[in-house]
C-alpha positions in Angstrom: -13.1 -4.7 11.7 -10.2 -2.7 10.2 -9.5 -2.7 6.5 -6.9 -5.3 5.5 -5.5 -5.3 2.0 -2.2 -7.1 2.4 -0.8 -10.2 0.8 -2.0 -10.8 -2.8 -2.1 -14.4 -4.0 -2.5 -14.5 -7.8 -3.7 -17.6 -9.6 -3.3 -17.4 -13.4 -2.6 -19.9 -16.2 0.5 -19.1 -18.1 3.5 -20.7 -19.8 6.2 -18.1 -19.8 9.0 -17.9 -17.2 10.2 -14.5 -15.9 13.7 -15.6 -14.9 15.3 -13.3 -17.4 13.0 -10.3 -16.9 14.1 -9.1 -13.5 17.2 -6.9 -13.1 18.9 -7.3 -9.7 21.2 -4.4 -8.8 23.6 -4.1 -5.9 21.9 -2.0 -3.2 25.1 0.2 -2.9 25.3 0.8 -6.7 24.3 4.3 -7.7 22.2 4.2 -10.8 21.4 7.2 -12.9 17.6 7.5 -13.5 16.9 7.5 -17.2 13.8 9.7 -17.0 13.1 13.3 -16.2 9.4 13.3 -15.3 6.7 11.8 -13.1 3.0 11.4 -12.8 1.3 13.0 -9.8 -2.0 12.2 -8.2 -4.0 13.9 -5.4 -5.0 11.3 -2.8 -8.3 11.0 -1.0 -9.2 9.1 2.1 -7.9 8.5 5.7 -7.0 5.8 8.1 -10.1 6.2 10.2 -13.0 6.0 9.7 -12.7 5.2 5.9 -9.8 2.8 6.2 -8.3 3.4 2.8 -6.5 6.0 0.6 -7.5 6.3 -3.1 -6.7 8.1 -6.3 -8.7 8.8 -9.5 -7.4 7.1 -12.7 -8.8 7.7 -16.2 -9.1 4.7 -18.4 -10.3 4.3 -22.0 -11.2 6.5 -25.0 -13.3 8.3 -24.3 -12.0 8.0 -20.8 -13.9 7.1 -17.6 -12.8 7.9 -14.1 -12.2 5.1 -11.6 -11.5 5.6 -7.9 -8.8 3.0 -6.9 -7.4 1.9 -3.5 -3.6 2.5 -3.3 -2.0 -0.9 -2.5 1.8 -1.3 -2.5 1.3 -4.8 -1.3 -0.4 -6.1 -4.5 0.8 -6.3 -8.1 -2.5 -6.3 -9.8 -4.5 -3.2 -10.7 -8.1 -4.1 -11.4 -11.5 -2.4 -11.8 -15.0 -3.7 -11.5 -16.1 -4.9 -14.9 -19.4 -4.6 -16.8 -19.7 -8.3 -17.7 -22.6 -9.7 -15.7 -20.6 -8.7 -12.7 -21.1 -10.6 -9.4 -20.5 -8.6 -6.2 -19.9 -5.3 -8.0 -20.7 -2.4 -5.7 -21.0 0.5 -8.3 -23.9 1.4 -10.7 -23.5 -0.2 -14.1 -22.7 3.1 -15.8 -19.6 3.4 -13.5 -18.2 0.0 -14.3 -15.5 -0.6 -16.9 -16.8 -2.0 -20.2 -14.3 -4.3 -22.1 -14.2 -4.2 -25.9 -12.5 -7.3 -27.2 -9.3 -6.1 -25.6 -8.5 -9.2 -23.4 -4.8 -10.2 -22.9 -3.8 -13.7 -24.1 -2.0 -16.2 -21.9 1.1 -15.9 -24.0 1.5 -12.2 -23.4 4.5 -11.5 -21.1 2.3 -9.3 -19.0 0.2 -12.3 -18.2 3.3 -14.3 -17.2 4.3 -11.4 -14.8 1.3 -12.3 -12.7 2.1 -16.0 -12.4 2.9 -17.5 -9.0 2.4 -21.1 -10.0 5.5 -21.8 -12.2 5.3 -23.3 -15.7 2.2 -24.8 -17.3 1.5 -26.1 -20.8 -1.7 -25.2 -22.5 -3.2 -26.4 -25.8 -4.3 -22.9 -26.8 -1.9 -20.0 -25.7 -4.4 -17.5 -27.2 -6.9 -18.1 -24.5 -7.6 -15.1 -22.2 -5.4 -14.4 -19.3 -7.6 -15.2 -16.3 -6.7 -14.2 -12.8 -7.9 -14.6 -9.2 -6.5 -12.4 -6.5 -7.2 -13.0 -2.8 -6.5 -10.6 0.1 -5.8 -11.2 3.8 -9.3 -9.9 4.7 -10.8 -12.7 2.7 -11.8 -10.4 -0.1 -11.1 -11.4 -3.7 -11.5 -10.5 -7.3 -11.8 -12.9 -10.3 -11.5 -11.7 -13.9 -9.4 -11.4 -17.0 -6.5 -9.2 -17.9 -7.2 -6.5 -20.5 -5.3 -3.6 -22.1 -6.7 -0.1 -22.7 -5.5 3.5 -23.0 -4.7 5.2 -19.7 -4.4 9.0 -20.3 -2.1 10.8 -18.0 -0.2 14.1 -17.7 3.4 14.2 -16.7 4.9 16.7 -14.4 6.8 18.2 -17.4 3.4 19.0 -19.0 3.5 16.3 -21.6 0.3 14.3 -22.1 0.5 10.6 -22.8 -2.1 7.8 -23.4 -0.2 4.5 -23.0 -1.9 1.2 -23.6 -1.6 -0.5 -20.2 -2.7 -3.9 -18.8 -5.0 -4.3 -15.8 -7.7 -6.6 -14.5 -11.3 -6.6 -15.5 -13.0 -8.0 -12.4 -16.4 -9.7 -12.9 -16.7 -11.6 -9.6 -15.8 -9.8 -6.3 -16.0 -10.8 -2.7 -15.9 -8.0 0.0 -14.3 -10.2 2.7 -14.6 -9.0 6.3 -15.6 -5.5 5.4 -18.9 -4.6 7.1 -20.1 -2.6 4.1 -19.2 -3.0 0.4 -16.5 -0.5 -0.6 -17.5 2.4 -2.8 -14.3 2.3 -4.7 -14.0 0.8 -8.2 -11.0 -1.4 -7.6 -7.4 -1.6 -6.6 -4.2 0.1 -7.8 -1.5 -2.5 -7.4 1.9 -0.9 -6.9 4.3 -3.7 -5.7 7.7 -4.3 -7.3 6.2 -6.8 -9.8 6.7 -6.3 -13.6 2.9 -6.4 -13.9 2.2 -3.1 -12.2 1.1 0.0 -14.1 4.3 1.8 -12.9 6.5 -0.9 -14.3 4.7 -0.9 -17.6 5.1 2.9 -17.8 8.8 2.5 -17.1 9.2 -0.2 -19.8 7.6 2.3 -22.2 10.1 5.0 -21.3 7.7 7.4 -19.6 8.8 7.4 -16.0 11.4 5.6 -13.8 10.2 2.6 -11.9 9.7 4.6 -8.6 6.5 4.8 -6.5 5.9 7.2 -3.7 3.2 8.6 -1.5 2.7 11.2 1.2 -0.4 10.6 3.3 -1.6 13.2 5.8 -3.0 12.7 9.3 -6.0 14.8 8.4 -6.7 12.7 5.3 -5.6 13.1 1.7 -2.1 13.7 0.4 -0.4 12.8 -2.9 0.9 9.7 -4.9 3.5 9.8 -7.6 5.1 7.5 -10.2 8.7 8.4 -11.2 11.7 9.7 -9.5 11.8 13.5 -10.1 9.5 14.2 -7.1 11.8 12.4 -4.7 13.5 14.9 -2.3 17.2 15.2 -3.2 18.2 15.3 0.5 16.9 14.4 4.0 15.8 10.8 3.0 16.5 7.7 5.0 17.0 4.6 2.9 17.1 0.8 3.6 17.5 -1.9 0.9 14.6 -4.0 -0.3 15.1 -7.7 0.5 15.6 -9.6 -2.7 13.6 -12.6 -1.6 10.5 -10.5 -0.7 8.5 -11.8 -3.7 7.4 -8.4 -5.0 6.7 -7.0 -1.5 8.5 -3.9 -0.2 10.2 -5.7 2.7 13.4 -4.8 4.6 15.3 -5.8 7.6 16.5 -7.0 10.0 15.0 -4.3 12.3 15.0 -3.8 16.0 12.2 -2.3 18.1 12.9 0.9 20.1 10.5 2.4 22.7 11.1 6.0 23.9 14.6 5.9 22.4 15.7 2.6 23.9 16.0 -0.8 22.4 13.6 -3.3 24.0 15.4 -6.5 23.1 13.3 -7.5 20.1 15.2 -7.7 16.8 15.7 -9.6 13.7 12.4 -8.4 12.3 11.4 -8.3 8.6 9.1 -5.3 8.0 6.8 -4.9 4.9 5.7 -1.5 3.9 2.1 -1.8 2.6 -0.2 1.1 1.8 -3.1 -1.4 1.3 -3.2 -2.0 5.1 -4.8 0.8 7.2 -3.1 -0.3 10.4 0.3 -1.6 11.4 0.6 -5.3 12.3 3.2 -7.2 14.3 3.5 -10.8 15.2 2.3 -11.9 18.6 5.7 -11.6 20.4 6.3 -8.0 19.2 2.6 -7.0 19.7 2.5 -8.3 23.3 5.8 -6.6 24.1 4.6 -3.2 22.8 1.2 -3.6 24.6 3.0 -4.3 27.9 5.3 -1.3 27.5 2.4 1.0 26.7 0.3 -0.2 29.6 3.1 0.0 32.1 4.0 3.5 30.9 0.4 4.7 31.3 0.2 3.8 35.0 -0.6 6.9 37.0 -2.1 8.7 34.0 -5.8 9.5 33.8 -6.4 7.0 31.0 -8.5 3.9 31.7 -9.1 0.9 29.5 -12.3 1.2 27.5 -13.2 -2.5 27.1 -16.6 -1.6 25.7 -15.1 0.2 22.7 -14.6 -2.4 20.0 -13.2 -0.1 17.4 -9.8 -1.7 17.7 -8.2 -4.3 20.0 -7.1 -1.8 22.7 -8.7 1.5 23.6 -8.5 3.9 26.5 -10.9 6.6 27.7 -10.2 9.8 29.5 -12.0 12.1 31.9 -13.9 13.4 28.9 -14.0 12.4 25.2 -11.0 13.3 23.1 -11.4 15.2 19.9 -8.0 14.5 18.3 -4.8 12.6 18.9 -3.2 16.0 19.8 -5.3 15.9 23.0 -3.7 12.6 24.1 -0.3 12.2 22.4 1.7 13.5 25.4 0.6 10.4 27.4 2.3 8.1 25.0 5.9 7.5 24.0 7.4 7.2 20.5 8.3 3.9 18.9 11.0 3.4 16.2 12.2 0.6 14.0 16.0 0.5 13.6 17.4 -1.1 10.4 20.7 -2.8 11.2 21.8 -3.2 7.6 21.4 0.5 6.9 23.8 2.0 9.5 21.1 2.0 12.1 18.6 4.0 10.0 15.5 4.5 12.1 11.8 4.6 11.0 10.2 6.8 13.6 6.6 6.0 14.8 5.4 8.9 17.0 2.2 8.5 19.0 0.2 10.2 16.2 1.4 7.5 13.9 0.0 4.6 15.9 -3.1 6.1 17.6 -6.6 7.0 16.4 -9.6 8.6 18.1 -12.7 6.4 17.9 -16.2 7.7 17.2 -16.8 7.4 21.0 -14.0 9.8 21.8 -11.6 7.2 23.1 -8.0 6.8 22.0 -7.2 3.4 20.4 -4.0 1.6 19.5 -3.5 1.4 15.7 -1.0 -1.4 16.1 -2.6 -4.8 15.9 -1.7 -8.5 16.5 -1.3 -9.9 13.0 -1.2 -13.4 14.4 -4.8 -13.1 15.3 -5.6 -12.3 11.6 -3.8 -15.4 10.4 -0.7 -13.5 9.3 1.7 -15.6 11.2 5.1 -14.0 11.6 4.5 -11.2 9.1 5.1 -7.6 10.2 3.4 -4.8 8.3 4.0 -1.1 8.4 0.6 0.2 7.4 -0.9 3.6 6.5 -1.2 4.8 10.0 2.6 4.6 10.7 3.4 6.2 7.3 1.3 9.4 7.9 3.1 12.7 7.5 6.0 11.1 5.7 7.0 10.9 2.1 7.6 7.2 1.5 9.4 6.1 -1.6 9.6 2.6 -3.2 12.6 2.9 -5.5 12.6 -0.2 -7.8 15.5 1.2 -9.8 17.9 1.0 -6.9 15.9 -1.6 -4.9 15.5 0.5 -1.8 12.8 2.0 0.4 13.1 5.6 1.7 11.2 8.0 3.9 11.4 11.5 5.4 9.1 13.6 7.5 7.0 15.9 5.2 4.1 18.3 5.1 1.8 16.1 3.0 -0.9 18.7 2.9 1.4 20.6 0.4 1.8 19.4 -3.1 5.4 18.8 -4.4 7.3 21.3 -6.4 5.9 20.1 -9.8 2.1 20.5 -10.0 1.5 20.2 -13.8 -0.4 16.9 -13.5 -2.9 17.9 -10.8 
């Protein structure tokens, strides 16, 4: 079962409204970034077989290192917590230990996690409790805490801001076959509760997130705008009603350079999802196009390979996508509100090679996963691209890139 880490549903008890805390800017307005530095992280992981990409984050004083799953589809960063933890997967000495540093319900950061509207409580000093649920039925329950998070900026400056995050004491692993070895999740949505937004509010970096994930595994993640390429980027506006998600549209599907008659799609860019998901109509259309296009080729359906929904085998086992990509045609998503800007998805950005040497389609039917009409651009389709989530200008951008090579500034590595 592929890793799913998509839609976060946060339940917390708060009394503060955020109606005056979000700044909405015209997508065409050019805003000058107020900051001149970024934070840069090396990335570990791959789409297959691991199913996630992670970074190392130092927390506390003295600091302890935590490996966190990069998730642009979630607003909450949380780590497994040493408080009689249920479902924790790490040894106790690798868990986060709180020290009377819980966030109260009246803290604005607590309110930033609220999805339930206004509530009235007798004691606003109670701890800010949270429950986050993911589409793979995994979850984390805990309390919000604040602690020092030491970082080094790309200009060489060292900082240790006091940031808020979740201290998870009850975890469910959902549909994963094995408990994850990671310590938690690094939530990077456009919410005011994210670590990046907190860093921006403190004046350290601009509210920009970006990643560059390689097909071989690894890459880099950054907070702040000075790593963003000054040219060559394609941009599309973030939909204002996307509830913290990085969604854009309407988009139209192209196959081998031609429109296939399916449009009006809203697409959500989500690094917490290993694979790309489309609703049933789009998935069935792509499946049909691929199968028809493969007629006469030496590939045969491998129905006995359950790695993903659709796999093919060749005359002999394949070693890499390079061996088979010439049999497949490129896909693209064309954004109509962005002067027909296209997000290209070449075969190597929608195929994997299974452990059996078969080639499998890394595009899945989200309707079968209970996702309804949601369409997700997952890690596999963002490989070998620098992808930027610019919350300052409310836009998403991308460009082909060699993600094996670090950006021009390397001071924080």
